[in-house]
Amino acid sequence: MLDHPQDAPRTGAGAGPLARISSLRVSFETKDGPVLGVEDVSFDINPGETVCVVGESGSGKSVSSLSLMRLVEYGGGEIAGGKLLFDRREGGEVDLAKMPAGEMRAIRGNEIGMIFQEPMTALNPVFTVGRQLTEGLRVHKGLTQAQADARALELLRQVRIPEPERRLKQYPHELSGGMRQRVVIAMALACEPRLLIADEPTTALDVTIQAEILALMDRLKRETGTAVMFITHDMAVVAQMADRVVVMFRGNKVEEGTVEEIFENPQHPYTKALLAAVPKLGEMTGKDLPEPMRLLGREDQKIEPITGSDEVLLEVKGLTTRFPVRGGFFRRHISNVHAVEDVSFTLNKGRTLSLVGESGCGKSSAGRSILRLVEPMAGSVMMDGVDILSLSESALREQRREMQMIFQDPFASLNPQMQLADQVAEPIRNYGTESGDAVMDRVAGLFDRVELPRSFMRRFPHELSGGQRQRIAIARALALNPKLIVADEAVSALDVSVQAQVLNLMMELQAELNLSYLFISHDMAVVERVSHDVGVMYLGRIVEKGPRRAVFENPQHPYTQALMKAVPIADPRRRKSEKDLNFKPIPSPIHSVDYKAARSEYNEVSPGHFVLTTDSGY
């Protein structure tokens, strides 16, 4: 990972904690007066150790990390008490809480690196990826432009970005969500920091990349003595990464222990509930139909399988979406990105079809093409007898009442200047489905539905945690009583307890309203829990599709098998090492304008279970 690993652990390595958070107290000013984000939190991080901080959204885990970077002040927070002691590379222990702004700038990015949760907000949209990667290297390490460019290229290769030379010249919006997150990780590792703070770093990543990034961070830690403060809600990731675990709840630390102690003998009721809410791959083995999760403390819960119906709602045939690539002096159309290539499937009323695969495999593009948020090049999409692709603009607008989308990044899909109640009410007002006071009654009902307090109706998106924002996005999608919801990574940003509640909520709504979901996800355990049918995508094609049970219990395509192998397991004694992960580099989806793609041909291995026979490139 590093050029000189033996040089890395310098002063203080092994001599004591690298960072000590002591009685930290952080407050935020709101319209309703000061609110404590963190009440009283203390823990140490030793050199070469990974401390995982877990808890629900809003528990204060991200606030603790932002305090250590002294970034919490830029978000309206104030360190109201406590010490943040850090052992510097040269100069011994300092209290970061009292550090002048100029010195903090020298530490940030250089001695303490940070990987942020939402990659689109962590990257500057007006600078190329290369410019953003080299900036820190030139400022902190004094490298020349040529040296910084070479190091940036090496970093992109380490986080397994295909065609890294091209990526350096691209802008963040040209990359997929998972690709952007890999750039953010590369930026954080660029200056070889002593402490790496990772705030939900693998949330937006598919399982294969997540497995490799976790293995990469683990190797970095072992080679260099870099300490890692890992903030996550994914208990499978905790089992894979942690040496010690700190469990937070409502601004306080409720439990701390080694990873084995926390998983095998949790003491606090909240920790027990957290572990009970984790969907585990294999839980649905032997079951044909999805069913809600059994949550701790909900003894009255009725668990009934969701049957759905035999009536077809959505029929997709030969869907093909390509994006033009322009180049040369006259910006001529020189090639195409084959985002979705000859995709066909059917989705019945009241059922869930999940599209899974790595970032960049075309699953989001397929979802957007079906709703015509991007225009497909070929194929047909029939929804309830209506040909979506032949509709005029006004007819499409009417049809959109029936089909809604929940986006991956709730912060980007919400308007920062509108109160939440108005955002949920907007589609109702646009389509005139309710009027007068009935609009706000409906909105209040939707807030109840997604289990958010009605007092949040007056709030703005920045006043909510990531998980709470995603619930607003779900409430807004439900506002028009649609038949089809395309959920694009709808629960990937949620912590496990909230994720379990939201998944149960989505399944209960499905059973009650006969909703159909096109569920786009990279989380195999979640997909196993919610799906009736599954399509595995790779390089724009569905390589395997069929009933969820058939695909999960008997995967046939080598890519599906590799995907299943990469899923982290919520058991610290079953960790995966880098040698378990043997993924092939992803070939480029870009082909010349005159390239003729082969048709997708399938072999039926069991009733309804199809495996691609056309060469998929894997």
XYZ file of C-alpha atoms in Angstrom:
618
model
C 0.000 0.000 0.000
C 2.753 2.442 1.033
C 6.149 3.004 -0.528
C 7.997 2.631 2.791
C 5.778 0.733 5.210
C 8.627 0.321 7.669
C 8.885 4.107 8.116
C 5.239 4.620 9.000
C 4.706 3.843 12.707
C 6.822 6.597 14.298
C 6.478 8.456 17.579
C 3.980 7.013 19.933
C 3.302 3.836 17.955
C 2.747 1.213 20.607
C 3.626 3.693 23.404
C 0.007 4.486 24.210
C -3.246 5.465 22.544
C -2.975 7.370 19.278
C -6.233 9.222 19.958
C -8.219 9.640 23.167
C -11.735 11.002 23.224
C -12.500 12.010 26.795
C -15.944 13.129 28.090
C -16.837 14.636 24.707
C -19.931 16.822 24.663
C -21.198 18.431 21.435
C -24.217 20.736 21.144
C -26.111 22.117 18.132
C -28.254 25.241 17.958
C -31.703 24.623 16.452
C -34.913 26.661 16.164
C -36.172 24.825 19.249
C -33.048 25.632 21.311
C -29.752 23.761 21.832
C -29.702 20.017 21.157
C -26.981 17.677 22.410
C -25.543 15.599 19.560
C -23.092 13.854 21.889
C -23.654 13.900 25.639
C -20.700 12.163 27.274
C -18.489 9.859 25.212
C -15.022 8.507 26.036
C -12.885 5.896 24.282
C -9.315 5.376 23.055
C -7.909 4.357 19.686
C -4.533 2.591 19.731
C -1.993 2.514 16.865
C -2.819 -0.210 14.355
C -6.233 -0.821 15.911
C -9.663 -0.646 14.306
C -12.340 0.727 16.603
C -15.831 0.420 15.141
C -18.393 2.923 16.398
C -21.904 1.595 15.792
C -25.384 2.908 16.472
C -28.485 4.246 14.780
C -28.561 7.353 12.644
C -28.793 10.239 15.075
C -26.893 8.369 17.825
C -23.921 10.750 17.590
C -21.427 8.414 15.920
C -20.683 10.725 12.970
C -20.672 13.780 15.270
C -17.867 12.146 17.303
C -15.741 11.707 14.176
C -16.456 15.213 12.872
C -15.415 16.570 16.287
C -12.070 14.768 16.026
C -11.515 16.461 12.654
C -12.937 19.710 14.102
C -15.372 19.815 11.191
C -18.412 19.736 13.452
C -18.110 23.530 13.842
C -18.794 23.976 10.129
C -22.121 22.161 10.528
C -23.440 24.412 13.300
C -22.050 22.287 16.140
C -19.918 23.311 19.080
C -17.578 21.223 21.230
C -19.114 22.116 24.583
C -16.833 19.976 26.740
C -14.237 17.227 26.935
C -10.837 16.598 25.388
C -9.745 15.239 22.002
C -6.152 14.122 22.542
C -4.098 13.107 19.505
C -0.498 11.873 19.325
C 1.073 13.784 16.439
C 3.712 12.374 14.108
C 6.209 14.938 15.397
C 5.421 16.908 18.507
C 3.708 14.528 20.913
C 0.171 14.701 22.277
C -2.078 17.694 21.563
C -5.689 18.535 22.404
C -7.446 18.963 19.047
C -10.391 20.702 20.773
C -8.106 23.688 21.511
C -6.015 23.577 18.328
C -5.824 26.817 16.260
C -7.496 26.607 12.823
C -4.180 26.902 10.906
C -2.611 23.934 12.698
C -5.796 21.879 12.265
C -5.460 22.374 8.508
C -1.988 20.808 8.624
C -3.368 17.777 10.517
C -6.535 17.313 8.453
C -5.923 15.051 5.479
C -2.252 14.642 6.363
C -2.198 12.995 9.817
C -5.928 12.293 10.138
C -7.640 11.207 6.934
C -11.392 11.003 6.555
C -13.677 9.037 4.256
C -17.097 10.682 4.173
C -20.457 8.959 3.921
C -21.915 10.760 0.903
C -19.338 10.834 -1.886
C -21.162 13.378 -4.040
C -21.083 15.950 -1.241
C -17.439 15.091 -0.377
C -16.202 15.747 -3.935
C -16.070 19.128 -5.647
C -18.276 18.995 -8.761
C -16.242 21.591 -10.695
C -12.811 19.925 -10.455
C -11.637 16.745 -12.160
C -10.976 13.639 -10.087
C -7.243 13.998 -10.829
C -7.125 17.586 -9.585
C -8.865 16.620 -6.325
C -6.595 13.627 -5.727
C -3.373 15.536 -6.334
C -4.285 18.651 -4.324
C -3.654 17.089 -0.899
C -0.440 15.422 -2.071
C 0.985 18.733 -3.303
C -0.095 20.708 -0.227
C 0.924 18.207 2.472
C 3.695 16.158 0.830
C 5.244 18.841 -1.399
C 5.188 16.588 -4.475
C 5.651 17.950 -7.977
C 2.694 17.764 -10.347
C 4.220 14.769 -12.155
C 4.879 12.888 -8.882
C 1.356 13.677 -7.614
C -0.180 12.484 -10.910
C 1.742 9.198 -10.711
C 0.666 8.665 -7.073
C -2.977 9.497 -7.951
C -2.923 6.874 -10.711
C -1.471 4.302 -8.295
C -4.194 5.107 -5.729
C -7.002 4.622 -8.262
C -5.522 1.245 -9.208
C -5.413 0.247 -5.528
C -9.136 0.928 -5.098
C -9.779 -1.053 -8.288
C -11.195 1.626 -10.550
C -11.287 0.484 -14.183
C -9.487 2.667 -16.744
C -7.843 4.882 -14.093
C -6.070 7.103 -16.663
C -9.436 8.153 -18.083
C -11.013 8.620 -14.644
C -8.401 11.201 -13.644
C -9.693 13.500 -16.385
C -13.375 12.982 -15.511
C -15.630 14.961 -13.171
C -17.485 13.394 -10.190
C -20.896 13.467 -11.919
C -19.517 11.223 -14.688
C -18.888 8.374 -12.226
C -21.347 5.955 -10.628
C -22.068 6.159 -6.876
C -19.740 3.281 -6.029
C -17.009 4.675 -8.257
C -17.232 8.085 -6.536
C -16.922 6.427 -3.139
C -13.750 4.676 -4.282
C -12.301 8.056 -5.310
C -13.095 9.439 -1.835
C -11.338 6.436 -0.248
C -8.300 6.970 -2.496
C -8.191 10.653 -1.446
C -8.260 9.729 2.248
C -5.408 7.223 1.826
C -3.311 9.561 -0.363
C -1.172 11.117 2.399
C -0.772 7.903 4.436
C -2.466 9.267 7.582
C -1.748 7.994 11.128
C -5.460 7.852 11.881
C -8.094 7.100 9.273
C -11.682 8.020 10.139
C -14.079 6.110 7.933
C -17.680 7.336 8.194
C -19.848 4.650 6.555
C -17.186 4.216 3.838
C -18.728 1.168 2.178
C -22.384 2.195 2.361
C -22.634 3.027 -1.342
C -20.486 0.118 -2.483
C -21.542 -3.212 -3.878
C -20.441 -6.335 -2.010
C -17.453 -7.192 -4.187
C -15.914 -3.726 -3.936
C -16.867 -3.525 -0.250
C -15.081 -6.817 0.430
C -11.973 -5.580 -1.372
C -11.999 -2.112 0.238
C -12.332 -3.684 3.696
C -9.453 -6.066 2.927
C -7.427 -3.115 1.562
C -8.027 -1.025 4.703
C -7.199 -4.031 6.867
C -3.896 -4.525 5.037
C -3.048 -0.812 5.296
C -3.636 -1.011 9.036
C -1.335 -4.033 9.438
C 1.457 -2.706 7.202
C 1.668 0.822 8.570
C 0.276 0.908 12.092
C -2.468 3.234 10.836
C -5.317 3.309 13.315
C -8.852 3.210 11.976
C -11.968 4.703 13.535
C -14.675 2.978 11.565
C -18.212 4.327 11.822
C -20.850 2.021 10.458
C -24.303 0.580 10.940
C -23.487 -2.641 9.104
C -22.858 -5.309 11.714
C -21.416 -7.686 9.099
C -18.753 -5.046 8.342
C -18.111 -4.668 12.089
C -17.578 -8.432 12.361
C -15.156 -8.270 9.427
C -13.113 -5.240 10.546
C -13.265 -4.438 14.256
C -10.785 -5.114 17.025
C -12.951 -3.225 19.491
C -16.547 -2.025 19.221
C -18.151 1.067 20.781
C -21.959 1.012 20.749
C -23.669 4.427 20.835
C -27.286 5.269 21.545
C -28.778 8.772 21.704
C -25.474 10.569 22.199
C -24.063 8.205 24.824
C -21.774 5.193 24.796
C -23.848 2.269 26.079
C -21.378 -0.591 25.609
C -17.740 -1.170 24.663
C -15.826 -4.424 24.229
C -13.829 -6.618 21.902
C -15.613 -7.662 18.726
C -16.078 -11.218 20.043
C -17.589 -9.992 23.339
C -20.075 -7.717 21.567
C -21.238 -10.364 19.078
C -21.240 -13.375 21.363
C -22.250 -11.868 24.690
C -23.957 -8.459 24.229
C -25.021 -6.934 27.560
C -27.024 -3.799 26.789
C -30.616 -4.243 25.493
C -29.873 -1.843 22.621
C -26.874 -3.915 21.452
C -29.049 -7.047 21.549
C -31.749 -5.310 19.458
C -29.114 -4.089 16.999
C -27.767 -7.598 16.435
C -31.281 -9.029 16.100
C -32.043 -6.561 13.277
C -29.172 -7.693 11.034
C -30.399 -9.559 7.927
C -28.107 -12.580 7.559
C -27.474 -14.300 4.267
C -28.992 -17.764 4.398
C -31.855 -16.869 6.767
C -34.402 -17.402 4.004
C -33.033 -20.771 2.850
C -35.890 -23.153 2.156
C -38.496 -20.377 1.929
C -40.050 -19.479 -1.409
C -41.613 -16.152 -0.384
C -40.241 -13.040 1.310
C -41.434 -12.204 4.806
C -40.847 -9.340 7.270
C -38.048 -9.637 9.846
C -38.854 -10.489 13.437
C -37.765 -7.476 15.499
C -36.826 -7.540 19.171
C -39.473 -6.012 21.424
C -42.247 -6.498 18.841
C -43.887 -9.636 20.217
C -47.241 -8.668 18.665
C -45.694 -8.746 15.186
C -47.455 -10.955 12.636
C -44.984 -12.583 10.256
C -46.783 -13.595 7.096
C -45.171 -14.455 3.753
C -45.993 -12.020 0.924
C -47.547 -14.002 -1.888
C -48.162 -11.315 -4.507
C -50.275 -12.189 -7.558
C -49.888 -13.980 -10.885
C -50.994 -10.877 -12.803
C -48.175 -9.179 -14.742
C -47.660 -5.458 -14.017
C -44.417 -4.731 -15.847
C -42.998 -6.471 -18.903
C -39.582 -5.384 -20.166
C -38.196 -6.764 -23.427
C -34.806 -6.141 -25.023
C -34.210 -2.913 -23.075
C -31.014 -1.254 -24.320
C -29.612 2.048 -23.075
C -26.348 3.525 -24.294
C -24.714 6.841 -23.496
C -22.695 8.612 -26.187
C -19.013 9.384 -25.563
C -17.782 12.471 -27.361
C -14.168 13.331 -28.056
C -11.704 15.016 -30.358
C -11.533 18.652 -31.347
C -15.125 18.804 -32.645
C -16.609 16.720 -29.780
C -17.727 14.059 -32.255
C -19.665 10.967 -31.159
C -16.829 8.421 -31.087
C -18.149 5.581 -28.903
C -20.940 4.446 -26.580
C -21.164 3.331 -22.983
C -23.259 0.140 -23.104
C -25.051 0.770 -19.805
C -28.017 -1.588 -20.339
C -27.764 -4.285 -22.999
C -30.735 -6.401 -24.101
C -32.418 -6.729 -20.693
C -35.760 -8.581 -20.409
C -37.875 -9.524 -17.376
C -41.440 -9.476 -16.042
C -42.666 -8.213 -12.657
C -46.039 -9.259 -11.235
C -48.388 -7.155 -9.114
C -47.625 -7.232 -5.419
C -44.208 -8.816 -5.983
C -40.572 -7.692 -5.733
C -37.941 -8.181 -8.409
C -34.425 -7.296 -7.272
C -31.632 -6.271 -9.626
C -28.228 -6.894 -8.031
C -24.675 -6.364 -9.190
C -21.636 -4.138 -8.818
C -21.677 -0.385 -9.225
C -21.506 0.444 -12.898
C -23.236 -2.835 -13.899
C -26.263 -0.933 -15.245
C -28.860 -1.710 -12.571
C -29.643 1.958 -11.787
C -29.625 2.806 -15.506
C -32.124 -0.022 -16.078
C -34.433 1.369 -13.363
C -34.197 4.898 -14.760
C -34.765 3.677 -18.328
C -38.009 1.961 -17.301
C -39.287 5.261 -15.821
C -37.839 7.150 -18.814
C -35.667 9.316 -16.596
C -33.072 8.359 -19.195
C -34.258 7.538 -22.704
C -33.587 3.932 -23.792
C -32.255 3.283 -27.282
C -34.287 0.158 -27.950
C -36.662 -2.323 -26.375
C -40.177 -2.173 -24.991
C -41.576 -1.428 -21.512
C -45.238 -2.357 -20.959
C -46.800 -1.374 -17.654
C -50.348 -2.541 -17.013
C -50.961 -2.620 -20.771
C -49.462 0.853 -21.386
C -46.411 1.167 -23.653
C -44.225 3.525 -21.595
C -41.684 4.175 -24.358
C -44.277 5.459 -26.870
C -45.997 7.945 -24.510
C -45.948 11.688 -25.228
C -44.527 14.054 -22.563
C -47.984 14.864 -21.125
C -49.141 11.217 -21.153
C -45.859 10.182 -19.500
C -46.419 12.779 -16.766
C -49.843 11.258 -16.048
C -48.393 7.754 -16.067
C -45.709 8.774 -13.547
C -48.402 8.863 -10.850
C -48.403 5.081 -11.131
C -44.621 4.716 -10.900
C -42.366 6.423 -8.416
C -38.678 6.242 -7.544
C -36.760 6.234 -4.288
C -33.223 7.448 -5.014
C -29.962 6.247 -3.504
C -28.756 9.561 -2.094
C -31.600 11.231 -0.185
C -29.641 14.450 0.349
C -29.286 14.974 -3.401
C -32.948 14.135 -4.099
C -34.382 16.528 -1.476
C -34.548 20.306 -1.848
C -32.329 21.884 0.857
C -34.480 25.037 0.964
C -37.906 23.445 1.466
C -39.465 22.231 4.686
C -39.983 18.483 4.733
C -43.780 18.672 4.904
C -43.811 20.716 1.670
C -41.491 18.239 -0.073
C -43.757 15.289 0.752
C -46.826 17.378 -0.200
C -45.317 18.536 -3.525
C -46.374 15.522 -5.664
C -49.874 15.610 -4.087
C -50.244 19.296 -5.014
C -48.711 18.792 -8.467
C -51.263 16.139 -9.383
C -54.112 17.657 -7.370
C -54.999 14.348 -5.698
C -55.959 16.157 -2.457
C -56.813 19.776 -1.724
C -56.874 22.216 1.182
C -56.324 20.816 4.678
C -56.530 17.238 3.366
C -53.025 17.653 1.874
C -51.378 18.194 5.270
C -53.477 15.434 6.850
C -52.186 13.069 4.178
C -48.586 14.260 4.757
C -48.932 13.778 8.531
C -50.250 10.268 7.862
C -47.234 9.535 5.647
C -44.863 10.757 8.402
C -46.587 8.321 10.772
C -46.260 5.586 8.159
C -42.480 5.945 7.910
C -42.224 6.330 11.701
C -40.995 9.919 11.837
C -42.330 12.340 14.468
C -44.758 14.940 13.127
C -42.558 17.649 14.665
C -40.084 16.892 11.812
C -42.570 18.339 9.302
C -41.168 21.834 10.010
C -37.562 20.760 9.610
C -35.203 21.017 6.638
C -33.173 18.128 5.130
C -29.854 19.212 6.715
C -31.410 18.906 10.180
C -31.948 15.150 9.722
C -29.581 12.198 9.781
C -29.032 10.138 6.605
C -31.478 7.461 7.683
C -34.190 9.965 8.544
C -33.757 11.685 5.159
C -34.248 8.370 3.381
C -37.551 7.846 5.211
C -38.727 11.223 3.885
C -37.853 10.054 0.371
C -39.933 6.888 0.933
C -42.873 8.939 2.282
C -42.723 11.154 -0.808
C -42.695 8.126 -3.142
C -45.826 6.773 -1.433
C -47.681 10.107 -1.640
C -49.488 9.299 -4.912
C -50.360 5.649 -4.154
C -48.269 4.284 -7.045
C -48.470 0.718 -8.427
C -44.724 0.438 -9.058
C -41.865 1.775 -6.942
C -38.315 1.643 -8.271
C -36.211 1.583 -5.094
C -32.634 2.434 -6.088
C -30.477 1.421 -3.089
C -33.336 2.716 -0.929
C -32.057 1.234 2.340
C -28.295 1.157 1.748
C -27.734 4.371 3.725
C -29.791 3.233 6.731
C -28.470 1.738 9.932
C -29.550 -1.842 10.620
C -32.314 -1.210 13.134
C -33.863 1.478 10.921
C -33.186 -0.613 7.811
C -35.065 -3.552 9.328
C -38.008 -1.270 10.215
C -38.050 0.341 6.748
C -37.818 -3.039 4.968
C -40.662 -4.355 7.132
C -42.600 -1.172 6.396
C -42.042 -1.584 2.640
C -43.155 -5.224 2.814
C -46.227 -4.391 4.922
C -47.168 -1.665 2.424
C -46.639 -4.140 -0.398
C -49.010 -6.666 1.184
C -51.567 -3.960 2.044
C -51.511 -1.913 -1.186
C -50.472 -4.661 -3.639
C -47.368 -2.606 -4.519
C -44.733 -3.906 -6.923
C -41.080 -3.091 -6.256
C -38.173 -3.057 -8.636
C -35.567 -3.244 -5.884
C -32.068 -2.203 -6.964
C -29.441 -3.176 -4.418
C -25.973 -4.555 -3.787
C -26.823 -5.904 -0.321
C -27.360 -9.614 -0.886
C -28.750 -10.282 2.611
C -31.419 -7.572 2.136
C -32.219 -8.854 -1.366
C -32.651 -12.372 -0.002
C -35.097 -11.064 2.607
C -37.361 -8.959 0.350
C -37.333 -10.600 -3.117
C -39.670 -12.896 -4.957
C -37.393 -12.863 -8.021
C -33.796 -11.800 -8.665
C -31.841 -10.637 -11.712
C -28.032 -10.541 -11.395
C -26.480 -7.856 -13.610
C -22.962 -7.627 -14.951
C -21.735 -5.155 -17.582
C -25.259 -4.120 -18.572
C -26.678 -7.634 -19.002
C -28.709 -9.876 -16.739
C -26.400 -12.914 -16.395
C -28.767 -14.927 -14.174
C -32.434 -14.506 -13.301
C -35.164 -16.489 -11.661
C -36.988 -17.088 -8.378
C -34.927 -15.771 -5.459
C -34.659 -19.197 -3.848
C -33.312 -20.836 -7.030
C -30.711 -18.107 -7.676
C -29.501 -17.893 -4.046
C -29.498 -21.599 -3.237
C -28.179 -22.782 -6.593
C -26.173 -19.972 -8.281
C -25.007 -21.106 -11.716
C -23.188 -18.182 -13.351
C -19.555 -17.717 -12.164
C -20.250 -14.024 -11.469
C -23.245 -14.837 -9.228
C -21.062 -17.330 -7.348
C -18.309 -14.713 -6.843
C -20.904 -12.196 -5.649
C -22.270 -14.631 -3.040
C -18.769 -15.409 -1.813
C -18.010 -11.718 -1.190
C -20.933 -11.109 1.177
C -19.561 -10.269 4.656
C -20.988 -12.446 7.419
C -22.007 -11.003 10.795
C -19.680 -13.346 12.672
C -16.187 -12.169 13.739
C -14.903 -15.764 13.605
C -15.729 -16.085 9.891
C -13.717 -13.208 8.467
C -12.760 -13.069 4.813
C -9.174 -12.460 3.772
C -7.952 -10.960 0.508
C -7.111 -14.397 -0.857
C -10.817 -15.363 -0.588
C -11.633 -12.604 -3.059
C -10.605 -13.390 -6.612
C -12.501 -10.906 -8.733
C -11.516 -10.318 -12.284
C -10.952 -6.694 -13.335
C -14.157 -5.257 -14.785
C -13.830 -4.887 -18.570
C -14.726 -1.561 -20.120
C -18.398 -1.122 -21.066
C -17.331 1.386 -23.756
C -17.402 0.242 -27.376
C -17.003 2.017 -30.713
C -20.083 3.380 -32.486
C -20.119 0.557 -35.044
C -19.798 -2.238 -32.418
C -22.526 -4.881 -32.753
C -23.526 -6.369 -29.382
C -24.616 -9.994 -29.314
C -28.176 -10.853 -28.284
C -28.700 -12.170 -24.743
C -29.285 -15.915 -25.008
C -30.337 -17.930 -21.939
C -30.340 -21.527 -20.820
C -33.193 -22.577 -18.486
C -31.565 -24.663 -15.715
C -34.757 -25.170 -13.671
C -38.318 -23.811 -14.017
C -38.038 -20.020 -14.390
C -34.266 -20.030 -13.569
C -32.253 -18.724 -16.543
C -28.484 -18.397 -16.984
C -26.863 -16.309 -19.734
C -25.090 -18.356 -22.399
C -23.902 -15.332 -24.433
C -20.332 -14.339 -23.436
C -20.840 -11.779 -20.653
C -17.141 -10.920 -20.344
C -16.768 -12.502 -16.899
